[in-house]
Amino acid sequence: MSRDEDVQPIALADGRSRAVIENIQPAVDGGRFAVKRVVGDEVVIEADCFADGHDMVACRLQWRRAGEPAWRSAAMQPLVNDRWRASFVVDSLGSWEYTVCAWVDPFQSWQHDFARRVDADDLRVAAVTGAALIEQAAQRAARHADAELLRAWSRELAQAAGDAALSTEALARIGSDSPRAAVANRYPDLRHAFTHPQVFPLTVERERARFSAWYEFFPRSASPDATRHGSFADCEAWLPYVKRMGFDVLYFPPIHPIGRARRKGRNNTLNAQPDDLGSPWAVGAAQGGHDAILGELGTLADFRRLVQRAAELDIDIALDIAFQCAPDHPWVAEHPQWFRKRSDGSIQYAENPPKKYQDIYPFDFESDDWRAMWEALAGVFEHWVAQGVRVFRVDNPHTKAYAFWEWVIVRVRALQPEVVFLSEAFTRPRVMHRLAKLGFSQSYTYFTWRNTKRELTTYFTELAQGPGREYFRPNAWPNTPDILPAALQYGGRPVFMARVTMAATLCANYGIYGPAYELLENRALRAGGEEYLDSEKFERRVWDRAREDSLAEFIAVLNRARRANPALQSDAGLRFLAIDNEQLLAYTKTSADGGNTVVCIVNLDPHHTQSGWVEIDLATFGMQPGQAYQLHDLISDAHYLWQDARNYVSLDPQRTPVHVMELRTRMKREHDFDYFL
């Protein structure tokens, strides 16, 4: 039991502010981190607002661009159980903020009680009170016409209250004048209003942060000549191919000089031969570091021209930022204090036992010289932003300090708000989510290893509907240069088709490592492993893009479907459907306005035809029991007529293991499906 003198009194606020505001949503960690949206989004805010007693509460949503002196506001509308809602539209990039203001409203409380009074004397007394409140509103009115209207109403109500001959019905009509009450409500008494002390941050990015299709390939393999190193000029020749497939982000592994010291040989061997090219992720050599370009690729002018040519096709060139150094990176000699030392005084190379990366030195984020190191790393982003780069894939950000990412992302976006950051962090869920909270626009996912119906359903339901939906934008990849999953090694063409379809339709952001993907590359370095044989990480490859078995056209059709259907351009509308076969996965995606729905069904068995009955929740799509509706398959261009909730499907993986179908529910005349809208 504390002694009386140890009890600290509660600091008194204005006791006349009786409104309570709780549970403002959306909010990330109570407002510690920003909610994410893109330009043009409607931002819907809800809050619990109430007060003691029976008086009426009113509340407003307040929002502004960060740094603006004045708030914009909108009245919040009641839902149920003291829950209120309002919204606003974000019309520019950058940082925004919002909060909620609530108050006990004397005029609305008077309105509420006045409408319930039946006794004549009570009604007349209440009318006098109302006339005074209306006069006060007139004094607050910003528009002269509104002030005059309210003063006239106040006088009329006061005179009516004193007219004993006037019926109570007539008096009630005057006091309950809805149009004039709406004017009075524009000018509430805010003397005792309470504004929630937390200002909630909101980051607004361009649409590509929410909806994008990534194609990764190695510029050094862009040459069609096996004897010649690829160049940026060769990459330009690939742009029409990438565009035809429908990709809008062309992502390059690091393009910097590659270290000679401890260079890795082909297939990650330690005994590199003189002609071995090494790993692009071993950044830096005598020719330069993170702001330099590997000479064989071309010049900075060549790179800038490539960025411009890609932009003309609405393609972003994305660069890989790998904050690590080869042993002969200039920074190793110039700033040895930026790297962690071993007990013998040598610099510690990167490792994740049992894996060892002898050709890479990681930075020490506990270095005493951390400020200078942070500035240098920020300068890397700033250099490439100056060259026109607007998209960065960041290699292993979870092995760098969280505080650094929060600081540098804000700094880069202040310079160029169009920049999109992708976090490549295949690590623990909480770490992945922390990085997303810190500002990464998109995040790699565990999709690569989710194969069964249960795994896929559970995982993507969590991504689409869990609390992370406000800040974690998943980007699904069926393969990467580091990861050739077992399914692709053994499932053949049907698995490649199914996996890219799921990536492209379960997620609004997805990517593939090509041309290994569309050319069905499935050779593993060793049995039971997930590394590619003859990996491009360590050597150049020459790819025959004209092969008849290429999936390029299939992927192009898939990407056209994504662009034509708003439902596939967001993650929010994902819902899984019941289907009575564990080898069939069924789900829908619906656009925010409800006007576009896509139904996807995937055969997870690459070897056998699978069939089953899928159930559609008719009420969700505004349909009646027994109603007929059409599904247009966006892959095969076939049309299917379904009726009622349960319908039969069958998918032969040797033909096409997927349906991606637009749901059409309305027609101009019965049974004429050429007239579906």
Tab-separated table of C-alpha atoms in Angstrom, residues 134-408:
chain	number	residue	atom	x	y	z
A	134	ILE	CA	-29.386	28.973	-33.019
A	135	GLU	CA	-28.418	32.608	-32.415
A	136	GLN	CA	-25.024	31.434	-31.138
A	137	ALA	CA	-24.582	29.386	-34.318
A	138	ALA	CA	-25.421	32.496	-36.341
A	139	GLN	CA	-22.623	34.351	-34.576
A	140	ARG	CA	-20.179	31.598	-35.562
A	141	ALA	CA	-21.355	31.432	-39.179
A	142	ALA	CA	-18.637	32.132	-41.729
A	143	ARG	CA	-21.058	33.023	-44.540
A	144	HIS	CA	-23.262	36.116	-44.287
A	145	ALA	CA	-26.211	34.340	-45.931
A	146	ASP	CA	-26.025	31.498	-43.401
A	147	ALA	CA	-25.872	33.942	-40.507
A	148	GLU	CA	-28.967	35.790	-41.738
A	149	LEU	CA	-30.878	32.535	-42.253
A	150	LEU	CA	-30.068	31.352	-38.724
A	151	ARG	CA	-30.951	34.676	-37.109
A	152	ALA	CA	-34.297	34.664	-38.852
A	153	TRP	CA	-34.930	31.127	-37.624
A	154	SER	CA	-33.910	32.068	-34.082
A	155	ARG	CA	-36.329	35.015	-34.068
A	156	GLU	CA	-39.134	32.922	-35.524
A	157	LEU	CA	-38.664	30.185	-32.941
A	158	ALA	CA	-38.476	32.646	-30.030
A	159	GLN	CA	-41.643	34.417	-31.179
A	160	ALA	CA	-43.439	31.109	-31.623
A	161	ALA	CA	-42.461	30.041	-28.108
A	162	GLY	CA	-44.150	33.166	-26.716
A	163	ASP	CA	-47.318	32.811	-28.798
A	164	ALA	CA	-49.795	31.011	-26.545
A	165	ALA	CA	-52.269	30.720	-29.420
A	166	LEU	CA	-49.852	28.745	-31.563
A	167	SER	CA	-50.422	25.018	-31.490
A	168	THR	CA	-47.715	22.708	-30.166
A	169	GLU	CA	-47.697	20.964	-33.561
A	170	ALA	CA	-46.873	24.226	-35.327
A	171	LEU	CA	-44.207	25.069	-32.759
A	172	ALA	CA	-42.675	21.622	-33.181
A	173	ARG	CA	-42.571	22.072	-36.962
A	174	ILE	CA	-40.713	25.371	-36.633
A	175	GLY	CA	-38.151	23.922	-34.225
A	176	SER	CA	-37.641	20.769	-36.303
A	177	ASP	CA	-36.846	22.527	-39.573
A	178	SER	CA	-34.319	20.095	-41.077
A	179	PRO	CA	-32.879	22.324	-43.838
A	180	ARG	CA	-32.162	25.176	-41.420
A	181	ALA	CA	-30.854	22.706	-38.808
A	182	ALA	CA	-28.349	21.457	-41.393
A	183	VAL	CA	-27.036	25.009	-41.725
A	184	ALA	CA	-26.721	25.367	-37.942
A	185	ASN	CA	-24.764	22.105	-37.808
A	186	ARG	CA	-22.130	23.612	-40.091
A	187	TYR	CA	-21.100	25.913	-37.236
A	188	PRO	CA	-20.896	23.794	-34.064
A	189	ASP	CA	-19.817	25.001	-30.655
A	190	LEU	CA	-16.260	23.670	-30.398
A	191	ARG	CA	-15.224	25.373	-27.162
A	192	HIS	CA	-15.090	22.038	-25.358
A	193	ALA	CA	-14.077	19.856	-28.301
A	194	PHE	CA	-11.486	17.144	-27.725
A	195	THR	CA	-8.942	16.333	-30.412
A	196	HIS	CA	-7.232	12.982	-30.138
A	197	PRO	CA	-3.606	13.688	-29.147
A	198	GLN	CA	-2.198	11.131	-31.574
A	199	VAL	CA	-1.638	12.300	-35.137
A	200	PHE	CA	-1.653	9.224	-37.362
A	201	PRO	CA	0.848	9.110	-40.249
A	202	LEU	CA	-0.061	8.085	-43.783
A	203	THR	CA	2.381	7.439	-46.642
A	204	VAL	CA	1.039	7.975	-50.154
A	205	GLU	CA	2.961	6.367	-53.016
A	206	ARG	CA	2.443	6.032	-56.744
A	207	GLU	CA	0.294	3.228	-58.108
A	208	ARG	CA	3.296	1.033	-58.977
A	209	ALA	CA	3.843	0.495	-55.255
A	210	ARG	CA	0.498	-1.327	-55.114
A	211	PHE	CA	0.307	-2.900	-58.573
A	212	SER	CA	3.343	-4.076	-60.522
A	213	ALA	CA	4.781	-6.978	-62.486
A	214	TRP	CA	8.543	-7.507	-62.116
A	215	TYR	CA	10.881	-9.234	-64.544
A	216	GLU	CA	14.386	-9.977	-63.275
A	217	PHE	CA	17.261	-10.757	-65.586
A	218	PHE	CA	21.028	-10.400	-65.710
A	219	PRO	CA	22.313	-7.694	-68.069
A	220	ARG	CA	25.509	-9.653	-68.639
A	221	SER	CA	23.366	-12.407	-70.221
A	222	ALA	CA	21.573	-9.976	-72.555
A	223	SER	CA	23.966	-10.621	-75.437
A	224	PRO	CA	22.779	-13.147	-78.044
A	225	ASP	CA	26.451	-13.996	-78.690
A	226	ALA	CA	27.902	-16.627	-76.343
A	227	THR	CA	31.354	-15.120	-76.799
A	228	ARG	CA	30.385	-11.560	-75.828
A	229	HIS	CA	29.456	-10.024	-72.485
A	230	GLY	CA	26.029	-8.399	-72.419
A	231	SER	CA	25.736	-4.616	-72.325
A	232	PHE	CA	23.126	-1.957	-71.642
A	233	ALA	CA	22.701	-1.662	-75.416
A	234	ASP	CA	21.802	-5.367	-75.470
A	235	CYS	CA	19.329	-4.731	-72.653
A	236	GLU	CA	17.621	-2.111	-74.808
A	237	ALA	CA	17.000	-4.830	-77.372
A	238	TRP	CA	15.194	-6.834	-74.686
A	239	LEU	CA	12.766	-4.045	-73.821
A	240	PRO	CA	10.139	-4.906	-76.493
A	241	TYR	CA	10.182	-8.540	-75.333
A	242	VAL	CA	9.650	-7.504	-71.716
A	243	LYS	CA	6.884	-5.105	-72.791
A	244	ARG	CA	5.111	-7.769	-74.881
A	245	MET	CA	4.994	-10.031	-71.831
A	246	GLY	CA	3.350	-7.217	-69.888
A	247	PHE	CA	5.992	-6.468	-67.262
A	248	ASP	CA	6.385	-2.913	-66.008
A	249	VAL	CA	9.461	-3.318	-63.779
A	250	LEU	CA	12.708	-4.640	-65.265
A	251	TYR	CA	14.943	-5.532	-62.349
A	252	PHE	CA	18.726	-5.890	-62.617
A	253	PRO	CA	20.990	-7.575	-60.074
A	254	PRO	CA	23.862	-5.268	-59.031
A	255	ILE	CA	25.472	-3.565	-62.024
A	256	HIS	CA	28.666	-2.485	-60.237
A	257	PRO	CA	32.268	-3.659	-60.647
A	258	ILE	CA	32.679	-7.182	-59.246
A	259	GLY	CA	35.451	-7.930	-56.773
A	260	ARG	CA	38.451	-9.933	-57.916
A	261	ALA	CA	39.632	-10.976	-54.447
A	262	ARG	CA	38.070	-14.263	-53.330
A	263	ARG	CA	35.873	-14.288	-56.440
A	264	LYS	CA	33.528	-17.258	-56.667
A	265	GLY	CA	33.711	-19.602	-59.634
A	266	ARG	CA	30.911	-21.254	-61.555
A	267	ASN	CA	28.288	-22.992	-59.449
A	268	ASN	CA	29.578	-21.167	-56.353
A	269	THR	CA	32.952	-22.906	-56.271
A	270	LEU	CA	35.910	-21.399	-54.421
A	271	ASN	CA	38.441	-22.011	-57.180
A	272	ALA	CA	37.552	-19.287	-59.688
A	273	GLN	CA	39.223	-19.498	-63.075
A	274	PRO	CA	40.695	-16.406	-64.757
A	275	ASP	CA	37.662	-16.076	-67.055
A	276	ASP	CA	35.046	-16.506	-64.310
A	277	LEU	CA	32.858	-13.442	-63.886
A	278	GLY	CA	32.001	-13.769	-60.188
A	279	SER	CA	28.794	-12.855	-58.385
A	280	PRO	CA	27.304	-9.381	-59.001
A	281	TRP	CA	26.495	-9.269	-55.297
A	282	ALA	CA	30.251	-9.143	-54.519
A	283	VAL	CA	30.129	-5.395	-55.027
A	284	GLY	CA	33.202	-3.298	-55.694
A	285	ALA	CA	36.684	-3.517	-57.158
A	286	ALA	CA	39.532	-1.205	-58.086
A	287	GLN	CA	37.278	0.336	-60.746
A	288	GLY	CA	34.826	1.589	-58.121
A	289	GLY	CA	32.044	0.705	-55.717
A	290	HIS	CA	28.303	1.183	-55.316
A	291	ASP	CA	28.148	4.303	-57.493
A	292	ALA	CA	30.167	2.767	-60.350
A	293	ILE	CA	29.183	0.577	-63.293
A	294	LEU	CA	30.838	-2.641	-64.433
A	295	GLY	CA	32.810	-1.591	-67.508
A	296	GLU	CA	31.586	-4.446	-69.705
A	297	LEU	CA	28.002	-3.211	-69.312
A	298	GLY	CA	28.720	0.262	-70.635
A	299	THR	CA	28.930	3.802	-69.369
A	300	LEU	CA	26.747	5.918	-67.121
A	301	ALA	CA	25.432	7.637	-70.251
A	302	ASP	CA	24.493	4.209	-71.671
A	303	PHE	CA	22.622	3.411	-68.475
A	304	ARG	CA	20.750	6.706	-68.481
A	305	ARG	CA	19.721	6.102	-72.092
A	306	LEU	CA	18.424	2.646	-71.129
A	307	VAL	CA	16.391	4.120	-68.280
A	308	GLN	CA	14.871	6.651	-70.686
A	309	ARG	CA	14.080	4.028	-73.352
A	310	ALA	CA	12.384	1.869	-70.736
A	311	ALA	CA	10.356	4.823	-69.421
A	312	GLU	CA	9.039	5.434	-72.936
A	313	LEU	CA	7.521	1.930	-72.703
A	314	ASP	CA	6.207	2.585	-69.173
A	315	ILE	CA	8.831	0.246	-67.726
A	316	ASP	CA	10.804	1.106	-64.599
A	317	ILE	CA	14.418	-0.054	-64.409
A	318	ALA	CA	14.860	-1.374	-60.870
A	319	LEU	CA	18.316	-1.628	-59.354
A	320	ASP	CA	19.448	-4.061	-56.702
A	321	ILE	CA	21.019	-2.289	-53.738
A	322	ALA	CA	23.267	-4.728	-51.895
A	323	PHE	CA	24.939	-3.024	-48.959
A	324	GLN	CA	27.976	-5.260	-48.712
A	325	CYS	CA	31.462	-5.085	-50.161
A	326	ALA	CA	33.857	-7.342	-51.992
A	327	PRO	CA	37.271	-7.470	-50.275
A	328	ASP	CA	38.711	-5.101	-52.905
A	329	HIS	CA	35.892	-2.540	-52.728
A	330	PRO	CA	37.487	0.920	-52.252
A	331	TRP	CA	35.633	1.404	-48.965
A	332	VAL	CA	37.419	-1.564	-47.390
A	333	ALA	CA	40.765	0.238	-47.624
A	334	GLU	CA	39.384	3.737	-47.079
A	335	HIS	CA	37.052	2.927	-44.154
A	336	PRO	CA	38.123	-0.341	-42.485
A	337	GLN	CA	36.279	0.813	-39.339
A	338	TRP	CA	32.967	0.209	-41.164
A	339	PHE	CA	33.508	-3.561	-41.093
A	340	ARG	CA	33.476	-6.122	-38.286
A	341	LYS	CA	36.817	-7.688	-37.377
A	342	ARG	CA	37.683	-11.275	-36.476
A	343	SER	CA	39.834	-12.137	-33.479
A	344	ASP	CA	42.967	-12.125	-35.656
A	345	GLY	CA	42.249	-8.593	-36.874
A	346	SER	CA	41.064	-9.596	-40.352
A	347	ILE	CA	37.690	-8.474	-41.642
A	348	GLN	CA	34.843	-10.913	-41.080
A	349	TYR	CA	33.259	-12.150	-44.300
A	350	ALA	CA	29.513	-12.793	-44.473
A	351	GLU	CA	28.161	-16.120	-43.358
A	352	ASN	CA	24.922	-17.765	-42.347
A	353	PRO	CA	26.162	-21.132	-41.093
A	354	PRO	CA	26.601	-23.475	-42.785
A	355	LYS	CA	26.595	-21.068	-45.741
A	356	LYS	CA	29.714	-18.957	-46.243
A	357	TYR	CA	30.131	-15.938	-48.492
A	358	GLN	CA	33.869	-15.491	-48.618
A	359	ASP	CA	33.592	-12.893	-51.387
A	360	ILE	CA	31.470	-10.470	-49.315
A	361	TYR	CA	32.168	-8.245	-46.312
A	362	PRO	CA	29.066	-7.042	-44.420
A	363	PHE	CA	28.919	-3.590	-42.845
A	364	ASP	CA	29.152	-3.205	-39.071
A	365	PHE	CA	26.158	-1.115	-38.027
A	366	GLU	CA	27.622	-0.795	-34.533
A	367	SER	CA	30.709	0.945	-35.874
A	368	ASP	CA	31.829	4.025	-33.960
A	369	ASP	CA	31.875	5.761	-37.334
A	370	TRP	CA	28.251	4.840	-38.081
A	371	ARG	CA	27.165	8.388	-38.947
A	372	ALA	CA	29.664	8.683	-41.792
A	373	MET	CA	28.748	5.190	-42.973
A	374	TRP	CA	25.036	6.048	-43.010
A	375	GLU	CA	25.740	9.158	-45.066
A	376	ALA	CA	27.758	7.149	-47.578
A	377	LEU	CA	25.031	4.522	-47.934
A	378	ALA	CA	22.333	7.161	-48.347
A	379	GLY	CA	24.537	8.676	-51.033
A	380	VAL	CA	24.278	5.442	-53.017
A	381	PHE	CA	20.498	5.811	-53.303
A	382	GLU	CA	20.814	9.497	-54.072
A	383	HIS	CA	23.316	8.848	-56.840
A	384	TRP	CA	21.059	6.405	-58.657
A	385	VAL	CA	17.959	8.539	-58.126
A	386	ALA	CA	19.878	11.287	-59.915
A	387	GLN	CA	20.307	8.872	-62.862
A	388	GLY	CA	16.542	8.421	-63.133
A	389	VAL	CA	16.056	5.244	-61.088
A	390	ARG	CA	12.740	5.175	-59.226
A	391	VAL	CA	12.580	1.546	-58.060
A	392	PHE	CA	15.026	-0.274	-55.791
A	393	ARG	CA	15.105	-3.888	-54.698
A	394	VAL	CA	17.098	-4.004	-51.455
A	395	ASP	CA	19.136	-7.144	-50.799
A	396	ASN	CA	18.823	-8.655	-47.303
A	397	PRO	CA	17.663	-5.493	-45.486
A	398	HIS	CA	17.025	-7.556	-42.351
A	399	THR	CA	20.795	-7.805	-41.810
A	400	LYS	CA	21.095	-4.017	-41.489
A	401	ALA	CA	19.945	-1.774	-38.655
A	402	TYR	CA	16.226	-0.948	-38.562
A	403	ALA	CA	16.957	2.645	-37.555
A	404	PHE	CA	19.020	3.096	-40.706
A	405	TRP	CA	16.164	2.046	-42.982
A	406	GLU	CA	13.648	4.317	-41.288
A	407	TRP	CA	16.056	7.238	-41.650
A	408	VAL	CA	17.230	6.611	-45.196
